[in-house]
Tab-separated table of C-alpha atoms and ligand atoms in Angstrom:
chain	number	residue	atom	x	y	z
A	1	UNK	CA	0.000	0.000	0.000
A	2	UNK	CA	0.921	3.339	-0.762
A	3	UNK	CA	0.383	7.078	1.400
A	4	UNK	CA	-3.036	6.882	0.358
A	5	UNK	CA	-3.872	3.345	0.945
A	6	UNK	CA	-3.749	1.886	-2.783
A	7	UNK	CA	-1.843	-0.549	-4.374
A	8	UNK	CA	1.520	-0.279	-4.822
A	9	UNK	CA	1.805	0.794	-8.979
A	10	UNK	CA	0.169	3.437	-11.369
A	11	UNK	CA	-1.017	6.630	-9.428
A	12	UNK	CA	-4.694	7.159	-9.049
A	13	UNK	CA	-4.919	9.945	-12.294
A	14	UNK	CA	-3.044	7.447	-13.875
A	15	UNK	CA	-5.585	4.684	-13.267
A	16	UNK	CA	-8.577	6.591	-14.007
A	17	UNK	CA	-7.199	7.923	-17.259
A	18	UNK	CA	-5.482	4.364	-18.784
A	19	UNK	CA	-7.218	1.900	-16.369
A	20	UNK	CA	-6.323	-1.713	-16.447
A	21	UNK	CA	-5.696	-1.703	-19.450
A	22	UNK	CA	-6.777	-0.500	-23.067
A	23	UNK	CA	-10.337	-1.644	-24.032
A	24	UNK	CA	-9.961	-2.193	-27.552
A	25	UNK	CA	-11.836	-4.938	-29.959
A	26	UNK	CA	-8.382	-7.260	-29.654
A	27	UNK	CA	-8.364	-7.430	-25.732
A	28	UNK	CA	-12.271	-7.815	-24.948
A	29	UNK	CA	-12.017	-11.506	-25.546
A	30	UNK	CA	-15.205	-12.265	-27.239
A	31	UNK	CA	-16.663	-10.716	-30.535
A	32	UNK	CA	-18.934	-7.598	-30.394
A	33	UNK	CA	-20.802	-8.174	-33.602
A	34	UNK	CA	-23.330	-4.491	-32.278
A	35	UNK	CA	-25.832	-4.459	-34.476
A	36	UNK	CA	-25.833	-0.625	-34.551
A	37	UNK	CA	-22.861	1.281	-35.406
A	38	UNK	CA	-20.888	2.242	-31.756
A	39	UNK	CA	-20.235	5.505	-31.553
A	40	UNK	CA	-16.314	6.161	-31.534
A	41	UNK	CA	-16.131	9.223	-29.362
A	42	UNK	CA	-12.696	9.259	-29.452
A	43	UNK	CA	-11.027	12.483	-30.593
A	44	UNK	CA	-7.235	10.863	-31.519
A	45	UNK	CA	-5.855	7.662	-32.904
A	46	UNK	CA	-2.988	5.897	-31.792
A	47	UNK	CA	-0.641	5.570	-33.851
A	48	UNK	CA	1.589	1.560	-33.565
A	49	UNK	CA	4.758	3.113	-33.770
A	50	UNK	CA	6.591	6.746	-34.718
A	51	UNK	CA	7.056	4.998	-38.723
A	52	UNK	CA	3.277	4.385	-38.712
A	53	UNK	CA	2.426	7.770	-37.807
A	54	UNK	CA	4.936	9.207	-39.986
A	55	UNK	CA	3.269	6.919	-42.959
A	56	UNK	CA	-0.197	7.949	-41.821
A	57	UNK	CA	0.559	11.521	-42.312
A	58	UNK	CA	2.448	11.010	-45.535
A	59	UNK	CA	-0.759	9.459	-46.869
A	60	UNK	CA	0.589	5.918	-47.266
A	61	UNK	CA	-1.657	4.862	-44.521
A	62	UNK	CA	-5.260	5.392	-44.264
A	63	UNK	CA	-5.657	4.708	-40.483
A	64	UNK	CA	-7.498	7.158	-38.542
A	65	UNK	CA	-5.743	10.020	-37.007
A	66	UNK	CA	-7.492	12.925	-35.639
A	67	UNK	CA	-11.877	12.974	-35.670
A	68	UNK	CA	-11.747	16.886	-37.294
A	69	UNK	CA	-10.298	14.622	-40.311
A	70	UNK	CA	-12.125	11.045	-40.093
A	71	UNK	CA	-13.977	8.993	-37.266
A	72	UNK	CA	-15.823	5.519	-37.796
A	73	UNK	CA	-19.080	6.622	-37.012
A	74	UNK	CA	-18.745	9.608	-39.245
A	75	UNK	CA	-17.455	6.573	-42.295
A	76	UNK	CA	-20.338	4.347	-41.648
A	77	UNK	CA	-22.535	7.561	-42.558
A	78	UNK	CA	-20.466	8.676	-45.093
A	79	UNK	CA	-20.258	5.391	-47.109
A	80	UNK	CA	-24.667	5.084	-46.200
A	81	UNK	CA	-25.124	8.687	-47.934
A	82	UNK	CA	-22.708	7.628	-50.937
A	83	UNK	CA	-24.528	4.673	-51.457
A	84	UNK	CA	-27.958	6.296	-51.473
A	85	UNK	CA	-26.948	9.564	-53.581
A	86	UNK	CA	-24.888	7.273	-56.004
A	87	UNK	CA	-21.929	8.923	-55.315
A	88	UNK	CA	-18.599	7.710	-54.884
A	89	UNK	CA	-17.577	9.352	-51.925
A	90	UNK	CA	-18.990	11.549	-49.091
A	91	UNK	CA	-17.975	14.250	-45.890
A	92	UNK	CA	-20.237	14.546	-43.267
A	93	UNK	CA	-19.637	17.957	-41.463
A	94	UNK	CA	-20.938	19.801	-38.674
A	95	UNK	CA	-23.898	21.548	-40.368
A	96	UNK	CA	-25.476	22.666	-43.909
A	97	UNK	CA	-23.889	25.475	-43.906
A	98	UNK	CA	-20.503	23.978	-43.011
A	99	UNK	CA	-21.319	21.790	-46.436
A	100	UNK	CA	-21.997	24.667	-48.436
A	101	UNK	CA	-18.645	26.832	-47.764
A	102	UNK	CA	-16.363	23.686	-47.925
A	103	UNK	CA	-18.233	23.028	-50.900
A	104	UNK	CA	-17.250	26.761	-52.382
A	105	UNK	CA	-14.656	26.815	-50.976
A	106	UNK	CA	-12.865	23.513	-52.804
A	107	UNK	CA	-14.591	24.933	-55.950
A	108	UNK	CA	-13.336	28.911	-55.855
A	109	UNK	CA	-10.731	31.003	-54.729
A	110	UNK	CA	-10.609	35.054	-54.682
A	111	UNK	CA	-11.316	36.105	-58.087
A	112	UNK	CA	-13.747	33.322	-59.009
A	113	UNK	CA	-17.746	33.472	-59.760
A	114	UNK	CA	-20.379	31.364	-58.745
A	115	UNK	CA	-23.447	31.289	-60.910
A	116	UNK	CA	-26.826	30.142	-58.257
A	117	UNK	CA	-30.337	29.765	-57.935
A	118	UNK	CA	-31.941	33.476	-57.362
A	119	UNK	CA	-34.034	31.197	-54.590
A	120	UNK	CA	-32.148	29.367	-51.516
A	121	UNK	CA	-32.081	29.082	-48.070
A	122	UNK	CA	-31.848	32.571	-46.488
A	123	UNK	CA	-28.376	31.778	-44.985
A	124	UNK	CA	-27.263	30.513	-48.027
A	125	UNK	CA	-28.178	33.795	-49.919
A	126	UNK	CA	-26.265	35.282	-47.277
A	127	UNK	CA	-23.053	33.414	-47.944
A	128	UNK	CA	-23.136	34.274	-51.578
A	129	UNK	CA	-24.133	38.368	-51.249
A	130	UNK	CA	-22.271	38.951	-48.001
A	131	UNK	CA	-19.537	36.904	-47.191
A	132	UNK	CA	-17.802	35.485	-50.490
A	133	UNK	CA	-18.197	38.985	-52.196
A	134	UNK	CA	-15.807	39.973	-49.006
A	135	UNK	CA	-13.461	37.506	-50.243
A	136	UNK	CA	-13.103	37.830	-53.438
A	137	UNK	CA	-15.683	35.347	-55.122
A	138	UNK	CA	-18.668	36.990	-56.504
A	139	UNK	CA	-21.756	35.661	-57.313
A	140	UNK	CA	-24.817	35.506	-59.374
A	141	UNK	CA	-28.012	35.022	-58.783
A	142	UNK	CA	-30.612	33.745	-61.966
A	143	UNK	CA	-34.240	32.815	-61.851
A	144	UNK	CA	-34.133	29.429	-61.271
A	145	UNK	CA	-36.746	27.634	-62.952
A	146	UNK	CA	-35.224	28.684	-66.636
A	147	UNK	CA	-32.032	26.814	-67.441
A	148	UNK	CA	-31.236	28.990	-69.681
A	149	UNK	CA	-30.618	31.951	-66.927
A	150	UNK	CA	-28.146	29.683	-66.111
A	151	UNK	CA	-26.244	29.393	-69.391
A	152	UNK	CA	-26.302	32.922	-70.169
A	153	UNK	CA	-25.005	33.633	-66.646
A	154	UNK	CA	-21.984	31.526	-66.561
A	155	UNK	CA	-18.291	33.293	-67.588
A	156	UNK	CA	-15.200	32.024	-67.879
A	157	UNK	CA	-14.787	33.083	-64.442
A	158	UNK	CA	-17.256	30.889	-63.142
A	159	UNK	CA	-16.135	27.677	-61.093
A	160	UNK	CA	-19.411	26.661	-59.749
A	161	UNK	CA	-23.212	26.131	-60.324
A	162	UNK	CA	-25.354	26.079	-57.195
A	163	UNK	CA	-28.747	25.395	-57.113
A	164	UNK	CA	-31.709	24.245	-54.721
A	165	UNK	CA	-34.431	21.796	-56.004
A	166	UNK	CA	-37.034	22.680	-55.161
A	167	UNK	CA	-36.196	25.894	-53.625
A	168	UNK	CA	-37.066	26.970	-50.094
A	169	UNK	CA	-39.788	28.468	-49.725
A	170	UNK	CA	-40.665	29.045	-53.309
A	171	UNK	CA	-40.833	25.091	-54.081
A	172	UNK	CA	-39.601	26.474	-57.567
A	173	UNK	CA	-37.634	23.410	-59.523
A	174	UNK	CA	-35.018	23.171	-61.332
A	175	UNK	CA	-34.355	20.843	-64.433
A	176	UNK	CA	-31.230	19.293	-63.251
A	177	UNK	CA	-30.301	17.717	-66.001
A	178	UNK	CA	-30.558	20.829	-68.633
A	179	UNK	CA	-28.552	22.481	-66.081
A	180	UNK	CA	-26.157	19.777	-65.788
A	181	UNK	CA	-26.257	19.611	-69.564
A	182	UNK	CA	-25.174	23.243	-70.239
A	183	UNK	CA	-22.435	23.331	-67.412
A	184	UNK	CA	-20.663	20.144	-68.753
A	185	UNK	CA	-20.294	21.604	-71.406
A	186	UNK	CA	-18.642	24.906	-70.387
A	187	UNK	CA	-16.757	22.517	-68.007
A	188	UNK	CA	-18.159	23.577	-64.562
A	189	UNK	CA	-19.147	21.575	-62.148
A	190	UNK	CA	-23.069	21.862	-60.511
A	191	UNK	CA	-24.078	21.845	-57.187
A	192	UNK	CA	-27.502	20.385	-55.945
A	193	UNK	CA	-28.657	21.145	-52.552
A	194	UNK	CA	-31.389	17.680	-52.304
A	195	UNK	CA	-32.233	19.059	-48.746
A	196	UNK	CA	-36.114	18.612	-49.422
A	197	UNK	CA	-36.097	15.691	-51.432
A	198	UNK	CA	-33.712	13.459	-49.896
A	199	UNK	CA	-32.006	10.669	-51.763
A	200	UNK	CA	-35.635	8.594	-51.338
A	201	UNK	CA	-36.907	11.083	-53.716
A	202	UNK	CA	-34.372	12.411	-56.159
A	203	UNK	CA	-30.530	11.220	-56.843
A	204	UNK	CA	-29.271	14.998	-58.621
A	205	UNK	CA	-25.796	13.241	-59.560
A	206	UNK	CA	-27.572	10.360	-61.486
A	207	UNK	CA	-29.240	13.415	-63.503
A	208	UNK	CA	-25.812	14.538	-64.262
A	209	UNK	CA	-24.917	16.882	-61.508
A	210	UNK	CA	-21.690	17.214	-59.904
A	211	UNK	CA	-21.949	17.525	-55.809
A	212	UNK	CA	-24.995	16.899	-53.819
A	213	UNK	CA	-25.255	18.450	-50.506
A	214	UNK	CA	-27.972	18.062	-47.814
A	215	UNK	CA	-28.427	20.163	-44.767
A	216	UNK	CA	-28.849	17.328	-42.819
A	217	UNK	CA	-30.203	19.120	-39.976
A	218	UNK	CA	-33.482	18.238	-41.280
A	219	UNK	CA	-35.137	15.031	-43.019
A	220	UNK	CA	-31.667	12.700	-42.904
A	221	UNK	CA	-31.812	13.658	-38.625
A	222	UNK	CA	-35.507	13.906	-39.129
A	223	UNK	CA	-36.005	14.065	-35.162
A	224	UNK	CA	-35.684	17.683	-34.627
A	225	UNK	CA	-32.724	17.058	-32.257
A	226	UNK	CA	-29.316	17.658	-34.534
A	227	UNK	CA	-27.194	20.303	-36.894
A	228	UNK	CA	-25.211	18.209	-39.670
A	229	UNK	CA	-24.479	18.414	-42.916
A	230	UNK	CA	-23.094	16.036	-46.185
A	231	UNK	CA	-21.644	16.386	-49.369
A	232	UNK	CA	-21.741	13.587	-51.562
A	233	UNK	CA	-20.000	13.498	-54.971
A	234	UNK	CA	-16.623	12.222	-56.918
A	235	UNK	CA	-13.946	10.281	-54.593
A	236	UNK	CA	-11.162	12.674	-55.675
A	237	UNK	CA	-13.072	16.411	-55.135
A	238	UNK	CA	-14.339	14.880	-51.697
A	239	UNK	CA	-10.583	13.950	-50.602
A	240	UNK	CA	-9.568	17.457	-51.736
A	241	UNK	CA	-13.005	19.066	-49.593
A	242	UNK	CA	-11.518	16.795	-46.573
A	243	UNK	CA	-7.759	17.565	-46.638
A	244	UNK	CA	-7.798	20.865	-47.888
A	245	UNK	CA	-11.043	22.941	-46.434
A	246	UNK	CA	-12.505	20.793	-43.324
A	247	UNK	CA	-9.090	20.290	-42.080
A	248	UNK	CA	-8.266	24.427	-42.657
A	249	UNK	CA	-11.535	25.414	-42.076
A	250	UNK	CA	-12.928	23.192	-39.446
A	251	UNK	CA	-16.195	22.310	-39.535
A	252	UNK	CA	-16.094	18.347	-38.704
A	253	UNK	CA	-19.274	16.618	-37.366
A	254	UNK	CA	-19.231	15.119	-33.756
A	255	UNK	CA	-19.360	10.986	-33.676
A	256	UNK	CA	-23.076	11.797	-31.449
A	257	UNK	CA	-24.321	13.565	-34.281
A	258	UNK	CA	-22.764	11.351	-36.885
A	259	UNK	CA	-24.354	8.382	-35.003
A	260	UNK	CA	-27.988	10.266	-34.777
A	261	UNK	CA	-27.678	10.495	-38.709
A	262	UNK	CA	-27.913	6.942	-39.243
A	263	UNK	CA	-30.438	6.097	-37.026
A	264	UNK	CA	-32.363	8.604	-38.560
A	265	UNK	CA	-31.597	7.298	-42.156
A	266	UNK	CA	-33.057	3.492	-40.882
A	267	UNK	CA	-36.630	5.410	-40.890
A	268	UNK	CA	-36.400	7.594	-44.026
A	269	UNK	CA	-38.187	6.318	-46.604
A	270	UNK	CA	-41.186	5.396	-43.859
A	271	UNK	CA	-40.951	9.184	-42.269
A	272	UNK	CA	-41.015	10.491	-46.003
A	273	UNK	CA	-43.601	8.381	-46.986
A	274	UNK	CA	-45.929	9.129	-44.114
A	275	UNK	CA	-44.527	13.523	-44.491
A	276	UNK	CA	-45.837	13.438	-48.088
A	277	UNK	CA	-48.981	11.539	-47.795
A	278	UNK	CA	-49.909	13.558	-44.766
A	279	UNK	CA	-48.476	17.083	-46.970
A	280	UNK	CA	-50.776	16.218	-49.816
A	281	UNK	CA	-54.134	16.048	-47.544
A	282	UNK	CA	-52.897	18.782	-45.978
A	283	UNK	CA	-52.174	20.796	-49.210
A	284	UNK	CA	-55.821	20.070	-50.483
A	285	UNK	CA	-57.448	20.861	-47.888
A	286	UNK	CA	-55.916	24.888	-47.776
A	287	UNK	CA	-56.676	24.573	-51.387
A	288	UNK	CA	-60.232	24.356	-50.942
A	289	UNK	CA	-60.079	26.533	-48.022
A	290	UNK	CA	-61.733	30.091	-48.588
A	291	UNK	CA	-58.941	31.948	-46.889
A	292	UNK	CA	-56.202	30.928	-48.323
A	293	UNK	CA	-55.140	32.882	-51.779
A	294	UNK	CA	-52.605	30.683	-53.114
A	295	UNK	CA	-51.299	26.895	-52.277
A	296	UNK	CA	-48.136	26.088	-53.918
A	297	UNK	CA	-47.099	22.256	-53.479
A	298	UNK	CA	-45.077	20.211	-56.090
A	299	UNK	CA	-48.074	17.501	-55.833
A	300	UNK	CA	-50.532	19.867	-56.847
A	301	UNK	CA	-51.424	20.441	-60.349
A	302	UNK	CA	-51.999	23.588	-60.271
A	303	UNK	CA	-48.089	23.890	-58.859
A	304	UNK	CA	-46.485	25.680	-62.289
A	305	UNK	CA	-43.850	23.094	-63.262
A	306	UNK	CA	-45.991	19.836	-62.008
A	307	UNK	CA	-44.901	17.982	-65.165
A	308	UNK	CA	-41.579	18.803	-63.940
A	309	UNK	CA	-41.945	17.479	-60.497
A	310	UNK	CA	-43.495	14.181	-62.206
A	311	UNK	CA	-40.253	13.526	-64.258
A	312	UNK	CA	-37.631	14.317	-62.051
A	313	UNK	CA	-39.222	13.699	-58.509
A	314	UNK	CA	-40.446	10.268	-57.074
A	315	UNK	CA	-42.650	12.248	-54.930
A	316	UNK	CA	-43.418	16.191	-53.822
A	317	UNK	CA	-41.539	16.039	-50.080
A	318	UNK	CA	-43.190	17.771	-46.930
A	319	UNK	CA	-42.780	21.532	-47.549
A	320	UNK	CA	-46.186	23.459	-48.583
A	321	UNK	CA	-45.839	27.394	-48.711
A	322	UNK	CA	-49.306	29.339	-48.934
A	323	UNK	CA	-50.776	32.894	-49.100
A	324	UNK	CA	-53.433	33.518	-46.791
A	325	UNK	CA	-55.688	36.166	-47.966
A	326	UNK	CA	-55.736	39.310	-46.137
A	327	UNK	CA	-51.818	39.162	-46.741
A	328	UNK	CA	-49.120	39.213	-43.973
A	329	UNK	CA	-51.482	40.401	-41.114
A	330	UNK	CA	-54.190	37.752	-41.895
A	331	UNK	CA	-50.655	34.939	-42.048
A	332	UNK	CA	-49.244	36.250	-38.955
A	333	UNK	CA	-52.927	35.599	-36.954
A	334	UNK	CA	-52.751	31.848	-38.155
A	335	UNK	CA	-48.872	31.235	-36.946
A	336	UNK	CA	-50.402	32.623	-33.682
A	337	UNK	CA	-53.068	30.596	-33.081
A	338	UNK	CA	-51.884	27.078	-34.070
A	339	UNK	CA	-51.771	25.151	-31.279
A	340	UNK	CA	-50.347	21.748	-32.606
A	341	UNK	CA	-47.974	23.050	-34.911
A	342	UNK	CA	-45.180	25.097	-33.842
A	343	UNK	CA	-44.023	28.093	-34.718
A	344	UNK	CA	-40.301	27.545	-35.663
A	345	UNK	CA	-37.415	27.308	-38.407
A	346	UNK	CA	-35.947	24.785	-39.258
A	347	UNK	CA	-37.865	21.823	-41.468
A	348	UNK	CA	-38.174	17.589	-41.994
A	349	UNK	CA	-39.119	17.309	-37.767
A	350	UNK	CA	-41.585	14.821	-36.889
A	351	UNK	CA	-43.558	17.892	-35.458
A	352	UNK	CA	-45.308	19.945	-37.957
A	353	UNK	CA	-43.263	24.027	-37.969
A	354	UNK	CA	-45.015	26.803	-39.518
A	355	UNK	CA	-42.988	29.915	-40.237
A	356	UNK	CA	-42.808	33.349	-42.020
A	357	UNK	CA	-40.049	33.350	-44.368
A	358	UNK	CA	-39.552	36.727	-45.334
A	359	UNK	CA	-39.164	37.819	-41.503
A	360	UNK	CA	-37.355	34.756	-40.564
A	361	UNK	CA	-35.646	31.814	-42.603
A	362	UNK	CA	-35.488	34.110	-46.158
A	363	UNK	CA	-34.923	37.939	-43.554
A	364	UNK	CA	-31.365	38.035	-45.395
A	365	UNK	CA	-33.004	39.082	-48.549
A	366	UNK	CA	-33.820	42.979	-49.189
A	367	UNK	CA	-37.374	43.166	-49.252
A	368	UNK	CA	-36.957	43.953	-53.517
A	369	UNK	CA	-35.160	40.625	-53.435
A	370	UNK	CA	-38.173	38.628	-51.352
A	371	UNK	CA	-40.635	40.297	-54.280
A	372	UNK	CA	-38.543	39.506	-57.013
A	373	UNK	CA	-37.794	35.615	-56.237
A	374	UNK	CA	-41.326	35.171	-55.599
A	375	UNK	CA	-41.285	35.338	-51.249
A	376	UNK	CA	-44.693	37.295	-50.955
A	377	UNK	CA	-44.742	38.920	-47.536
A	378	UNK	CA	-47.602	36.834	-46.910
A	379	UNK	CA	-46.238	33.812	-47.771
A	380	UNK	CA	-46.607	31.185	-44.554
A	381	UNK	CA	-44.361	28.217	-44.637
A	382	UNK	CA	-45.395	24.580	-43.427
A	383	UNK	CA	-43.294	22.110	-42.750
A	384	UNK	CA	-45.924	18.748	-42.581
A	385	UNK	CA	-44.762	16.458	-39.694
A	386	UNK	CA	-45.688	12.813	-38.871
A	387	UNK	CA	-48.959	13.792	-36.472
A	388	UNK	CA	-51.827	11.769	-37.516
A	389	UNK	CA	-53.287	14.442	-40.449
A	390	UNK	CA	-56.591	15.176	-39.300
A	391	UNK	CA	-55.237	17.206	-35.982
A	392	UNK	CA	-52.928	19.137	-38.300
A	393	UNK	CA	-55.628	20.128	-40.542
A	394	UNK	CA	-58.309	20.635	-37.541
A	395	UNK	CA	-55.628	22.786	-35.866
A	396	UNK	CA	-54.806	24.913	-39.244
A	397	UNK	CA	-58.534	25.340	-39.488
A	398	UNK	CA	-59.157	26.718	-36.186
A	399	UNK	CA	-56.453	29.205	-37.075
A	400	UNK	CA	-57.354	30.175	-40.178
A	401	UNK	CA	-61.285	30.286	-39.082
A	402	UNK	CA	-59.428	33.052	-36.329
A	403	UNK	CA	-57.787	34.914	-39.921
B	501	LCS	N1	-29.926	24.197	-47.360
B	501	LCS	C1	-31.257	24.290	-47.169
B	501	LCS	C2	-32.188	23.996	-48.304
B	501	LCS	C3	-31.757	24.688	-45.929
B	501	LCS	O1	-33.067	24.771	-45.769
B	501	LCS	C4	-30.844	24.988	-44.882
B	501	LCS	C5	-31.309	25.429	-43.536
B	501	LCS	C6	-29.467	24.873	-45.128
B	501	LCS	C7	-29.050	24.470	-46.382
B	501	LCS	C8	-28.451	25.148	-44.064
B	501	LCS	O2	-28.391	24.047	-43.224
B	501	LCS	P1	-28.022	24.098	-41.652
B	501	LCS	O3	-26.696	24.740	-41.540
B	501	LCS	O4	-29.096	24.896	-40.975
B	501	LCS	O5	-27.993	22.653	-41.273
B	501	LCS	N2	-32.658	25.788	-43.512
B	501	LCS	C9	-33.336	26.242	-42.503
B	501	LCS	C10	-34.680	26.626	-42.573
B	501	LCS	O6	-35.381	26.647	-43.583
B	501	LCS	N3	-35.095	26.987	-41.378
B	501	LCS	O7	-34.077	26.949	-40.455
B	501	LCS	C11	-32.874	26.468	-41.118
């Protein structure tokens, strides 16, 4: 026994930090065999000896090193999204927006353009007006629904294509594959952001785009309960989005969030399933409603590019907008008065969020901009959850009947 009355050996903060001894998959003595992925919250790799580590970090090696560059947990989702975006690689990083600048950000340096979709996220809008114009990359935004804008916009300056299909809030789409078309041939690559689809319901690199990214924040998580975002696309690019920008810039996911992302993805296709049949009774029944002016849902008919949606969609998603009439006043008295919705950003939750984008999600556009892409002020945005339907439509009908 020692002073304090242990065992002769290790010190205490010795013990508590190496214990008896590792805990690894070798020295457990019987096979694990989990049937979901562990979580490998482990921020550092050993290494066997100085030569391995020295091979590791010469890139001879692909052991893991360091979680901001690679963790398990963060592969097993990586290699998942691949495989259902038929890509060849993925990078699974700390939030959409952390996907969007490593995605510009492998693509552009100061002096390069960007040619995007007049109508995306309100943070990503952001990005390209504010932020890259400070660094040198300038972009420019082109009605969306035209791929022609798109041609005409792109110079030889121009080292991306980024576009949103369909847009949020506008649920404007995009034909990918005209798009895709017409930058192949001036040899730039094209962004999709598939953050309302989701690979169930449309694959943008199998329609000839370039990079796929998904604020995964919302239908991949699905729960409501993490920030993450993915990039899928060619091996090479991705290794290059890894080495270069996530491990300058930063923005790795955690293994917990990593992990939440594929237990979401085991329900996906059941949650989207259930989100669009539930969006499409949901989306009739403001259609018939007398108060509301304008419904504007990919499954509609009456939505502008429906014979779009039916060619390049496998189904319209969970994301209505509508125009209630008496205009902004009449929209904010409904996001008031819901009771079983909730008034909140964010989108894909298995509770149903209602929103105003043009104070909240879209507020980074000039209020020309909101009128020229098409965000009335009274546009309301509804994100359909997984409730059974007729409560959300009961509760959206003692609002409106309060409009
Ligand atoms: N792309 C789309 C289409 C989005 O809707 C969002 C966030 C992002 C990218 C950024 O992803 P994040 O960094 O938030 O994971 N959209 C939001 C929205 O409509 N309400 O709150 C956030």
């Amino acid at each position: 026994m020692n002073d304090e009355g242990r065992p002769e050996g290790p010190g205490f903060a010795t013990l508590c930090i190496h214990g008896k001894k590792h805990l690894d998959k070798h020295e457990v003595g019987r096979p694990i065999r989990a049937v979901s992925t562990p979580i490998f919250q482990s921020s550092t790799f050993a290494f066997e000896n100085a030569e391995h580590g020295a091979a590791v970090f010469r890139g001879e090696d692909p052991s893991y090193v360091y979680t901001r560059l690679g963790n398990p947990t963060q592969t097993a989702l990586e290699v998942e999204m691949a495989y259902l975006e038929q890509g060849e690689a993925a990078l699974a990083l700390a939030s959409g927006m952390a996907a969007a600048t490593t995605a510009v950000l492998t693509c552009c340096q100061a002096g390069d353009h960007i040619v995007a979709g007049d109508t995306l996220y309100g943070g990503t809008h952001q990005l390209f007006t504010q932020t890259l114009p400070r660094m040198g990359i300038t972009v420019t935004e082109v009605p969306a629904a035209d791929p022609d804008n798109f041609a005409r916009a792109i110079t030889r300056k121009t080292k991306l294509v980024y576009l949103e299909s369909p847009a949020n809030p506008t649920l404007v789409l995009t034909d990918i594959a005209a798009v895709a078309a017409i930058a192949r041939k001036r040899g730039v690559p094209v962004l999709v952001d598939n953050t309302f689809c989701t690979p169930y319901l449309q694959n943008p690199l199998a329609l000839g785009a370039d990079i796929v990214l998904h604020s995964a924040t919302k239908y991949i998580g699905g729960h409501g309960d993490t920030v993450a975002g993915i990039l899928v696309g060619k091996a090479d690019w991705m290794m290059r989005a890894r080495m270069e920008i996530l491990r300058d810039v930063g923005g790795c996911i955690s293994p917990f969030n990593a992990w939440l992302l594929l237990r979401g993805l085991k329900t996906l296709p059941v949650r989207m399933d259930r989100h669009m049949a539930n969006a499409m009774e949901v989306a009739q029944f403001l259609s018939f409603h007398p108060k509301v002016d304008q419904v504007i849902f990919p499954g509609l008919k009456t939505h502008p590019q429906y014979e779009l949606y039916r060619r390049q969609q496998r189904g319209p998603g969970g994301m209505i907008s509508f125009l209630v009439k008496g205009g902004r006043e009449a929209g904010r008295v409904v996001m008031d008065n819901v009771k079983l919705c909730t008034l909140a950003v964010s989108l894909g939750d298995v509770d149903t969020l209602i929103e105003h984008p043009a104070t909240m999600t879209h507020s980074t556009y000039s209020e020309a901009e909101l009128l020229k892409v098409g965000i009335h002020p009274a546009m309301v945005r509804l994100s359909v959850g997984l409730e059974n339907v007729e409560d959300i439509i009961a509760d959206l009908r003692q609002a409106l009947a309060l409009a």
